[in-house]
Coordinates of C-alpha atoms and ligand atoms in Angstrom, one line a residue:
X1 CA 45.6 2.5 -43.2
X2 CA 48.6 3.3 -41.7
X3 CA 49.8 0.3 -39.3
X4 CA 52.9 0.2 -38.1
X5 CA 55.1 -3.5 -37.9
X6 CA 55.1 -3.1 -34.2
X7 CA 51.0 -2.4 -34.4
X8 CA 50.1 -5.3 -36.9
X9 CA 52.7 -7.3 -34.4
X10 CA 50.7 -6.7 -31.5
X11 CA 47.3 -7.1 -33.4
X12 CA 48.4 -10.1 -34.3
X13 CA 49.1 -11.6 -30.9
X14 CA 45.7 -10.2 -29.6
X15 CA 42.3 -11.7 -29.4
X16 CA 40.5 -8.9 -27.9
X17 CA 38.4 -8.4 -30.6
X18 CA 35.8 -5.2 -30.8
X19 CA 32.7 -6.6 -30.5
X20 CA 30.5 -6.9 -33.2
X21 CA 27.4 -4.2 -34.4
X22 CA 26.2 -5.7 -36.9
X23 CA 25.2 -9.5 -36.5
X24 CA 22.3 -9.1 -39.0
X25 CA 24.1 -12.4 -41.1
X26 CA 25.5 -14.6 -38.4
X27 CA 21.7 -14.2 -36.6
X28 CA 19.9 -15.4 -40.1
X29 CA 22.5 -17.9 -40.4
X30 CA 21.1 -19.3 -37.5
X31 CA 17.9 -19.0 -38.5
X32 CA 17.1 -15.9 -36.6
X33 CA 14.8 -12.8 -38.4
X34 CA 17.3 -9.6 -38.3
X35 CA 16.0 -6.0 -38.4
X36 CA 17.2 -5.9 -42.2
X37 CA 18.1 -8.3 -44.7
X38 CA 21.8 -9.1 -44.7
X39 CA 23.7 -9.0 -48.1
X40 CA 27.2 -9.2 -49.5
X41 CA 28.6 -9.6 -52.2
X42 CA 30.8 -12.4 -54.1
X43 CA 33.9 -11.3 -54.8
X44 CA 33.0 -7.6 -53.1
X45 CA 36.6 -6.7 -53.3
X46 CA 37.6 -6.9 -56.6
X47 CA 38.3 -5.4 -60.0
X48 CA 35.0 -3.6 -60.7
X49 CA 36.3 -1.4 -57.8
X50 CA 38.6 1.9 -58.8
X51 CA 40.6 1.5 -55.7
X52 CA 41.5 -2.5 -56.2
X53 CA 42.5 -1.9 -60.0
X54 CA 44.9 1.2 -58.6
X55 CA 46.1 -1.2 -55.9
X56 CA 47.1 -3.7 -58.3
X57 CA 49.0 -1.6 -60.3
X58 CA 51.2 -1.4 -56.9
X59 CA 51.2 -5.1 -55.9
X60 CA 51.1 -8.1 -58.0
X61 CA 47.8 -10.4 -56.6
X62 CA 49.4 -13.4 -54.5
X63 CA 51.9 -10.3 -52.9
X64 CA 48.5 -8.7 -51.6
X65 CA 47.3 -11.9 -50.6
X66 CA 50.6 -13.4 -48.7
X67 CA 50.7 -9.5 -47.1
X68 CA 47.9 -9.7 -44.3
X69 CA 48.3 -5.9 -44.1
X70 CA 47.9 -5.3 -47.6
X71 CA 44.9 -7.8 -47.7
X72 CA 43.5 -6.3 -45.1
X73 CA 43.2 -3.2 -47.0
X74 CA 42.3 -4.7 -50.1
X75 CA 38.9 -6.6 -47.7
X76 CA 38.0 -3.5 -46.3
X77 CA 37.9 -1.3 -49.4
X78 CA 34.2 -2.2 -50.5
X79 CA 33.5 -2.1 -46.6
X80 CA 34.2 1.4 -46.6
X81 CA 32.0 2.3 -50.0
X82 CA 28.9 0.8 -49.1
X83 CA 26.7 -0.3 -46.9
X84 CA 27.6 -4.7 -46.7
X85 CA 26.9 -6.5 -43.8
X86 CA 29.8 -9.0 -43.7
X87 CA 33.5 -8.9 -45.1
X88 CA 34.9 -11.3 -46.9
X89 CA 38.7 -11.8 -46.2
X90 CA 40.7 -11.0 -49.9
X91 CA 42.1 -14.3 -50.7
X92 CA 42.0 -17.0 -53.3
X93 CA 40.9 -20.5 -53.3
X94 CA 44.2 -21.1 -55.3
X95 CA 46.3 -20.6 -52.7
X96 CA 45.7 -24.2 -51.3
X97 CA 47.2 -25.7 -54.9
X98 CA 50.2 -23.7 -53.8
X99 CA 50.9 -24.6 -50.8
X100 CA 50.4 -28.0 -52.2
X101 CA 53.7 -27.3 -54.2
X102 CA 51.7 -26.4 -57.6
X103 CA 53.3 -23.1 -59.3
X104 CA 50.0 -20.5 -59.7
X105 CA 50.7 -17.0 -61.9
X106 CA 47.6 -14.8 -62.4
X107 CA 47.7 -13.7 -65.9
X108 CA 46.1 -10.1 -66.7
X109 CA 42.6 -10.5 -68.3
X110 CA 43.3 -14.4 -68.0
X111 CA 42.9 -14.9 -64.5
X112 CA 45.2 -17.7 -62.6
X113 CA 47.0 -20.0 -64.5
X114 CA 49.3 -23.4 -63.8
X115 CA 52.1 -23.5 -65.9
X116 CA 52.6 -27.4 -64.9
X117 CA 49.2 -28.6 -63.7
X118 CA 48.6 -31.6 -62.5
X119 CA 49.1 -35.0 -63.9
X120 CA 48.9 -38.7 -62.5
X121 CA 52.7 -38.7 -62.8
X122 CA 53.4 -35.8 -60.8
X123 CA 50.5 -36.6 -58.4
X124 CA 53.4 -38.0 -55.6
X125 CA 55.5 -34.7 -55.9
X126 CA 52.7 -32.7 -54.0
X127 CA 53.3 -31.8 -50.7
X128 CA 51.2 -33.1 -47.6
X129 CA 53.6 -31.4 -45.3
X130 CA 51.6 -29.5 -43.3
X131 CA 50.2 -27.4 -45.7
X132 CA 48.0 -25.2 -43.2
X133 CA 51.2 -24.0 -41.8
X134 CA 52.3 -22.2 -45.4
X135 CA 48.6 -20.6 -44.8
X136 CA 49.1 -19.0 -41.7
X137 CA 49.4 -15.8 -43.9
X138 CA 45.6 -16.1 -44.6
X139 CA 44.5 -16.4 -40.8
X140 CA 47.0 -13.0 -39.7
X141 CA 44.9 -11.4 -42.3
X142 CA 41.9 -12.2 -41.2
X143 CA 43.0 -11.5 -37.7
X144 CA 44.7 -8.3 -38.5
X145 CA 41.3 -7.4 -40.8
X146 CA 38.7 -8.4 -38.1
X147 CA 40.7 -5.8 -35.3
X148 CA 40.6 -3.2 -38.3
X149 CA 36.9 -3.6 -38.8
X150 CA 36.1 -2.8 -35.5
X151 CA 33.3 -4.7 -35.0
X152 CA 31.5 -3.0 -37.9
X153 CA 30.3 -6.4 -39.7
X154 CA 31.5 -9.9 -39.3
X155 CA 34.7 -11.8 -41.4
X156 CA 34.1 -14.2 -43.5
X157 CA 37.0 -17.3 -44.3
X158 CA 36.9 -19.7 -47.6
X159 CA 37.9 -22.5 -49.3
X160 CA 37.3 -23.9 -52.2
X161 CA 35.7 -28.2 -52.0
X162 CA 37.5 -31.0 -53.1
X163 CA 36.3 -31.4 -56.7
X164 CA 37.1 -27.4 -57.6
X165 CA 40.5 -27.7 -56.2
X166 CA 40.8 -30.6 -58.1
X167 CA 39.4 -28.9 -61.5
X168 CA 42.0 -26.1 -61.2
X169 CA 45.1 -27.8 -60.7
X170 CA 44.3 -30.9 -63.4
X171 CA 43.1 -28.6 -66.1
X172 CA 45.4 -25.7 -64.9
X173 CA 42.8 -22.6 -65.1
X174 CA 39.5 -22.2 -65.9
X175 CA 38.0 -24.9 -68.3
X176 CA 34.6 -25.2 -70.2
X177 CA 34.2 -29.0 -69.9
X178 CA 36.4 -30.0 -67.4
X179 CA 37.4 -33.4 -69.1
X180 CA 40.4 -33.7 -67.8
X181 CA 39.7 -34.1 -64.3
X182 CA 36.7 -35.8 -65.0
X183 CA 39.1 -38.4 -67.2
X184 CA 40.6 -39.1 -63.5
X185 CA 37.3 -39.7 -61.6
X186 CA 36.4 -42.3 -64.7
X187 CA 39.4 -43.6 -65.7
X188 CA 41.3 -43.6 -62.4
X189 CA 38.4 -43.6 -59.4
X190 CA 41.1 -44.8 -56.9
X191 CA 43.6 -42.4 -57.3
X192 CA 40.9 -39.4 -57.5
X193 CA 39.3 -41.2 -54.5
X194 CA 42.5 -40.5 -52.5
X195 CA 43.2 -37.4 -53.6
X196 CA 39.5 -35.8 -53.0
X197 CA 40.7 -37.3 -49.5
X198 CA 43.4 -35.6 -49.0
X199 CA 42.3 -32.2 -50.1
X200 CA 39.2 -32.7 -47.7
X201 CA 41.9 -33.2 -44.8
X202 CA 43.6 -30.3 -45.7
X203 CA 40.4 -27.9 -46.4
X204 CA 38.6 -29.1 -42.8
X205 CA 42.4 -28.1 -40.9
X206 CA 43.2 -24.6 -43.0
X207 CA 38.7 -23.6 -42.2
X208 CA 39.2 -24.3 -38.7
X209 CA 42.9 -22.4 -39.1
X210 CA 41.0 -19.5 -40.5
X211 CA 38.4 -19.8 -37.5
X212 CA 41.1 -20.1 -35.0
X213 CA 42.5 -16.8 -36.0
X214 CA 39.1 -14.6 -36.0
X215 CA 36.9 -15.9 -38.8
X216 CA 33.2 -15.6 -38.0
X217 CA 31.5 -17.4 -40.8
X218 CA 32.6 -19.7 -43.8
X219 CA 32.2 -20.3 -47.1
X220 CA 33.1 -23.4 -48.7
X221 CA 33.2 -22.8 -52.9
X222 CA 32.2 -25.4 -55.4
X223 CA 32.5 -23.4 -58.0
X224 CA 32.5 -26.3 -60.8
X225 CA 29.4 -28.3 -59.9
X226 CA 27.9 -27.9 -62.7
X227 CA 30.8 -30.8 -64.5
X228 CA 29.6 -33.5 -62.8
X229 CA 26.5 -35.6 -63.0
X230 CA 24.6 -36.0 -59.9
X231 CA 25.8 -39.8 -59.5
X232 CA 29.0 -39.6 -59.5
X233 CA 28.6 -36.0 -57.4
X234 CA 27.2 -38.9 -55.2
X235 CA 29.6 -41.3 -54.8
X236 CA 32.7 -39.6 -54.9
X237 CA 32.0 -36.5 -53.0
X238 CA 28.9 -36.7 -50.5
X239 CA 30.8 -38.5 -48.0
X240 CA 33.1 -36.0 -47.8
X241 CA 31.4 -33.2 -48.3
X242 CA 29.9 -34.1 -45.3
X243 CA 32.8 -34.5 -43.8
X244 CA 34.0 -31.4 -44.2
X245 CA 31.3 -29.2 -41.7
X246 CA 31.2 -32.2 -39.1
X247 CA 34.7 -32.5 -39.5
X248 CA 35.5 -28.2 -38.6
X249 CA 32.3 -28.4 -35.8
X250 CA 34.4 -31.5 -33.8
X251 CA 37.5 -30.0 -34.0
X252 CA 36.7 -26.5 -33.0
X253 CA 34.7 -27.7 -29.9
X254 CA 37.6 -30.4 -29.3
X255 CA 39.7 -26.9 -29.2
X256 CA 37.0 -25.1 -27.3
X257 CA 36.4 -22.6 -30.1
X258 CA 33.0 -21.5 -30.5
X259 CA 31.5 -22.7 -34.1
X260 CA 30.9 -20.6 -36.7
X261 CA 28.0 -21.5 -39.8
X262 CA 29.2 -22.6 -42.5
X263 CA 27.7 -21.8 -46.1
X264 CA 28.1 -24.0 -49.3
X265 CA 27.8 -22.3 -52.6
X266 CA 27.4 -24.9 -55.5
X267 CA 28.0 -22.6 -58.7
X268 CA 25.8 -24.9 -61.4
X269 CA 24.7 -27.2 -58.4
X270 CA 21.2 -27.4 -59.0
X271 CA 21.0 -30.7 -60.6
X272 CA 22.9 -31.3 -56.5
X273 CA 19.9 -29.9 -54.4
X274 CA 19.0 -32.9 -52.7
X275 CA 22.8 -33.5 -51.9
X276 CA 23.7 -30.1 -51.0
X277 CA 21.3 -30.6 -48.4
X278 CA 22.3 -34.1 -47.2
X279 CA 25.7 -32.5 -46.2
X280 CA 24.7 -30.3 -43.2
X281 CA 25.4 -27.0 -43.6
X282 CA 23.9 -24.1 -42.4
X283 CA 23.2 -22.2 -45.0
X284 CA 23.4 -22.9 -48.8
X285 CA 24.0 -20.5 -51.1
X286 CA 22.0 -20.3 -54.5
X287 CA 23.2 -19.8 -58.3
X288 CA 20.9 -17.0 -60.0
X289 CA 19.4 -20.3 -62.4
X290 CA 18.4 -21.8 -59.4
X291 CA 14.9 -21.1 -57.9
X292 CA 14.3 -21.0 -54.0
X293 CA 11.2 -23.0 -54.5
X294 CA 13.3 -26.0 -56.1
X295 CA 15.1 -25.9 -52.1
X296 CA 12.3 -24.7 -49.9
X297 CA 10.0 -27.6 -51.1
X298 CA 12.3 -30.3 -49.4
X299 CA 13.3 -28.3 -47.0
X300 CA 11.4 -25.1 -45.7
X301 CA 13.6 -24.1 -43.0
X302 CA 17.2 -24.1 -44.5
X303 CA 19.1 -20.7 -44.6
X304 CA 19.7 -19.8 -48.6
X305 CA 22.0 -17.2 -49.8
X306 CA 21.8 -15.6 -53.2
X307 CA 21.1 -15.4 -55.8
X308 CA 20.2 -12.1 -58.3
X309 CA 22.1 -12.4 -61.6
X310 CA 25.4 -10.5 -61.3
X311 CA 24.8 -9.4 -65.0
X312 CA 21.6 -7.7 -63.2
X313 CA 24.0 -4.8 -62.2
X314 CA 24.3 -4.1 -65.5
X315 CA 20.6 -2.4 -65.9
X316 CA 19.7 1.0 -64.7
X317 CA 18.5 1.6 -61.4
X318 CA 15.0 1.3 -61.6
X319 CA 15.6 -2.1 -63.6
X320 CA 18.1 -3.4 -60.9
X321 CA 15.0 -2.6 -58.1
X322 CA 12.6 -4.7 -59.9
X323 CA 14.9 -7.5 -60.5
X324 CA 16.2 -7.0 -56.9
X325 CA 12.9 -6.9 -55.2
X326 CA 11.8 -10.0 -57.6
X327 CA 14.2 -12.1 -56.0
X328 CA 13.9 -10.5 -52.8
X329 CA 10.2 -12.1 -52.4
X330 CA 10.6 -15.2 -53.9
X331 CA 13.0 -16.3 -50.7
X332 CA 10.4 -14.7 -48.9
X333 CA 12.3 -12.4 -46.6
X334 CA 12.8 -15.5 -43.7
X335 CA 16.2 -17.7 -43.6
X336 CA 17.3 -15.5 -46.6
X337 CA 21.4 -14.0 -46.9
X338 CA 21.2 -11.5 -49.8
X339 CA 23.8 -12.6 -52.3
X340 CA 24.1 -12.6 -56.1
X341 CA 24.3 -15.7 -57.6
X342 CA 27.8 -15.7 -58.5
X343 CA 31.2 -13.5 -58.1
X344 CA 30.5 -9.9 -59.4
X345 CA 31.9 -8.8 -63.0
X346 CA 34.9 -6.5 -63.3
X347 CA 33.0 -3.9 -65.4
X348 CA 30.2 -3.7 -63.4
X349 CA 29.7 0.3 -62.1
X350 CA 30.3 0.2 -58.6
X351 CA 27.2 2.5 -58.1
X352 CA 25.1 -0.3 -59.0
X353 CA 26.5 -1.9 -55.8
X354 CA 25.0 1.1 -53.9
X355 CA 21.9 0.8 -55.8
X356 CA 21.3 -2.8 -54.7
X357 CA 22.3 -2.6 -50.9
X358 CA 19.9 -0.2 -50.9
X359 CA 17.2 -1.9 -52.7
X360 CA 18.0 -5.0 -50.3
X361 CA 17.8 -3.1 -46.6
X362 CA 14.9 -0.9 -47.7
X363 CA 12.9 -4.5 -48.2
X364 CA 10.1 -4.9 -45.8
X365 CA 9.5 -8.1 -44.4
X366 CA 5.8 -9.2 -45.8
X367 CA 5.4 -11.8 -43.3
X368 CA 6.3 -9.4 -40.0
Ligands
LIG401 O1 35.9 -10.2 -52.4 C1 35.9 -11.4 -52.4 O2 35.0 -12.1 -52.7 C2 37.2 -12.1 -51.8 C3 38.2 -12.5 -52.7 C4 38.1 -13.7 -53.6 C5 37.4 -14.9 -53.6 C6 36.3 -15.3 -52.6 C7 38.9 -13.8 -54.8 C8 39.8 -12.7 -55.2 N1 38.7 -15.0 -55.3 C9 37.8 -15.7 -54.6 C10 37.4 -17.1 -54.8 C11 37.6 -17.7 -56.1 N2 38.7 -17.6 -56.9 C12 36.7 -18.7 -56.7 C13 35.4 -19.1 -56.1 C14 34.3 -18.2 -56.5 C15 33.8 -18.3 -57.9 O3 33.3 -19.3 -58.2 O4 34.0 -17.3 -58.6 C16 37.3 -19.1 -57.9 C17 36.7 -20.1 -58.9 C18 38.6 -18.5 -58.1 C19 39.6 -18.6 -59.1 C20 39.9 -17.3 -59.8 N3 40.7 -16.4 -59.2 C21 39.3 -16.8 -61.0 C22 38.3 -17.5 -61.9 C23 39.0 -18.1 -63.1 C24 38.2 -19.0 -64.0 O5 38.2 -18.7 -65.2 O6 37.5 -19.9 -63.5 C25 39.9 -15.5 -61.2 C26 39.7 -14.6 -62.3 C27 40.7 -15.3 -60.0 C28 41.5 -14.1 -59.7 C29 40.9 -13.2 -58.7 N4 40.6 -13.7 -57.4 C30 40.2 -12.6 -56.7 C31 40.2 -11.5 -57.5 C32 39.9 -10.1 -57.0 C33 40.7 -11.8 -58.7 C34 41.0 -10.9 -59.9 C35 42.5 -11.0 -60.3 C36 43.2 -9.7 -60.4 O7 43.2 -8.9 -59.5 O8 44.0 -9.6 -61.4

């Protein structure tokens, strides 16, 4: 992509955006029946890809993703590979942590780490300042990336929810048991209280940021459900999880912006079913443990997303079909966003990607 400053300049300023050929995922989003099944990927523009792992060896990961043009190019690579019917703007749900002040490095093979995460005694040093503002880097890129796609498929924005955010920046990376954080939630409920608060301020004004800018669907990440028992999921985060999509639909039309649906992926949430669907969404999106039954049996018309197991692209092609088209009629063809049930591997052969697009739009809708 060769974009001058003075063309990304002038991208940037315009919303004359192409208009859209593929709408296969924002019509099933609204419960619609498209032509072909929709699918993406978690995580579609990543490591397992050739291109990315060359790209990195050029730019360090937060320079791509503070660079809307280099993000940009990083979102469109699996774009131009296969066959996906959405984008999903390169980013990282860490980036919020940082503009709350926190220090984030992304370790090779480790992934991101804190070097001073967060304790109670530091909790007053985070910034409230506007935080959105530091993020306007994430909205040019998805401005800059939705002109670039030329209406090919939709963009996609994210965030991570309250409790993730919170996961990352107490235990400073990934964690197997999350104790830590959950120490706060036990130990100090008020302070947690406020904080899950806070970070559900922030993540309803830097969606609607991301919206304002040219994002045509969302994705809110809560990618450590599985921690926390389905009480205290309850009590300390219903009422603002659903806060969070009645909070970006009011201010949207208050700004007379269209809306946009809005997915929730629990990673480990299905102990959360019932909760997940107390929030409002518009579409939730399924772990591979998690069976489309255990949702459609308490409610039959809600949009799901998922949910093959991403170690499924592992298997040979014939395998991947079976598995693919297994899944496939379990959801049943209707209200169905192809997914897999979590972000895809880094050594996963990107031809299995291809295989399983494929597998997914050659899928005949039984109940026509
Ligand atoms: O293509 C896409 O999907 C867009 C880009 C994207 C997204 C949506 C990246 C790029 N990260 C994310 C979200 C994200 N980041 C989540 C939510 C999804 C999920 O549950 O997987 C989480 C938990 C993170 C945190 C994170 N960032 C991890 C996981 C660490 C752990 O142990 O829990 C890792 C490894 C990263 C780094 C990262 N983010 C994205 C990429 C391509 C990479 C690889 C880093 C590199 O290039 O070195």
């Amino acid at each position: 992509m060769d974009l001058s400053e003075e063309e990304i300049k002038q991208y940037l300023e315009s919303t004359d955006f192409p208009s859209l050929k593929n709408e296969r995922i924002l019509i099933t989003a609204k419960g619609g029946v498209p032509d072909k099944l929709p699918v993406w990927v978690m995580r579609q523009a990543g490591r397992y890809l050739t291109e990315f792992r060359d790209f990195r060896k050029q730019h360090s990961f937060f320079e791509i993703c503070r660079s809307p043009k280099l993000a940009c190019e990083v979102t469109l690579m699996p774009i131009r590979r296969y066959e996906l019917d959405a984008a999903i703007i390169f980013s990282d749900i860490l980036v919020v942590p940082q503009a709350l002040g926190l220090e984030v490095v992304m370790e090779p093979e480790k992934g991101p780490v804190f070097p001073k995460p967060l304790t109670l005694d530091t909790l007053k040093d985070l910034d409230w300042n506007n935080p959105v503002e530091k993020l306007q880097y994430v909205g040019q890129a998805i401005r800059l990336t939705r002109h670039m796609l030329q209406g090919k498929v939709p963009i996609i924005g994210f965030s991570a929810a309250p409790w993730t955010l919170m996961v990352y920046m107490i235990e400073g990376g990934g964690t197997k048991t999350a104790s830590k954080a959950k120490k706060w939630i036990y130990s100090n409920p008020q302070q947690a209280r406020e904080l899950f608060k806070r970070l559900a301020d922030v993540i309803v004004d830097y969606l609607v940021m991301q919206v304002e800018w040219g994002a045509q669907m969302l994705q809110l990440f809560e990618s450590s459900a599985e921690y926390l028992t389905s009480d205290v999921y309850e009590d300390f985060m219903l009422p603002l999880l659903k806060q969070i999509p009645a909070g970006i639909r009011a201010k949207l039309q208050t700004k007379n912006i269209p809306s946009v649906p809005i997915v929730f992926f629990a990673k480990g949430g299905r102990h959360l079913l019932d909760l997940q669907l107390q929030a409002n969404f518009d579409v939730i999106s399924l772990d591979w443990a998690t069976d489309p039954q255990d949702v459609r049996c308490i409610n039959k018309d809600i949009v799901l997303q998922g949910n093959l197991d991403p170690c499924a692209l592992y298997a040979d092609k014939e395998t991947l079909q079976k598995y693919t088209t297994k899944m496939l009629n379990k959801f049943g063809y209707k209200h169905h966003i192809v997914n897999l049930g979590h972000g895809i591997y880094p050594d996963v052969d990107p031809q299995a990607v291809e295989w399983f697009v494929e597998t997914v739009h050659a899928f005949k809708n039984p109940y026509p």
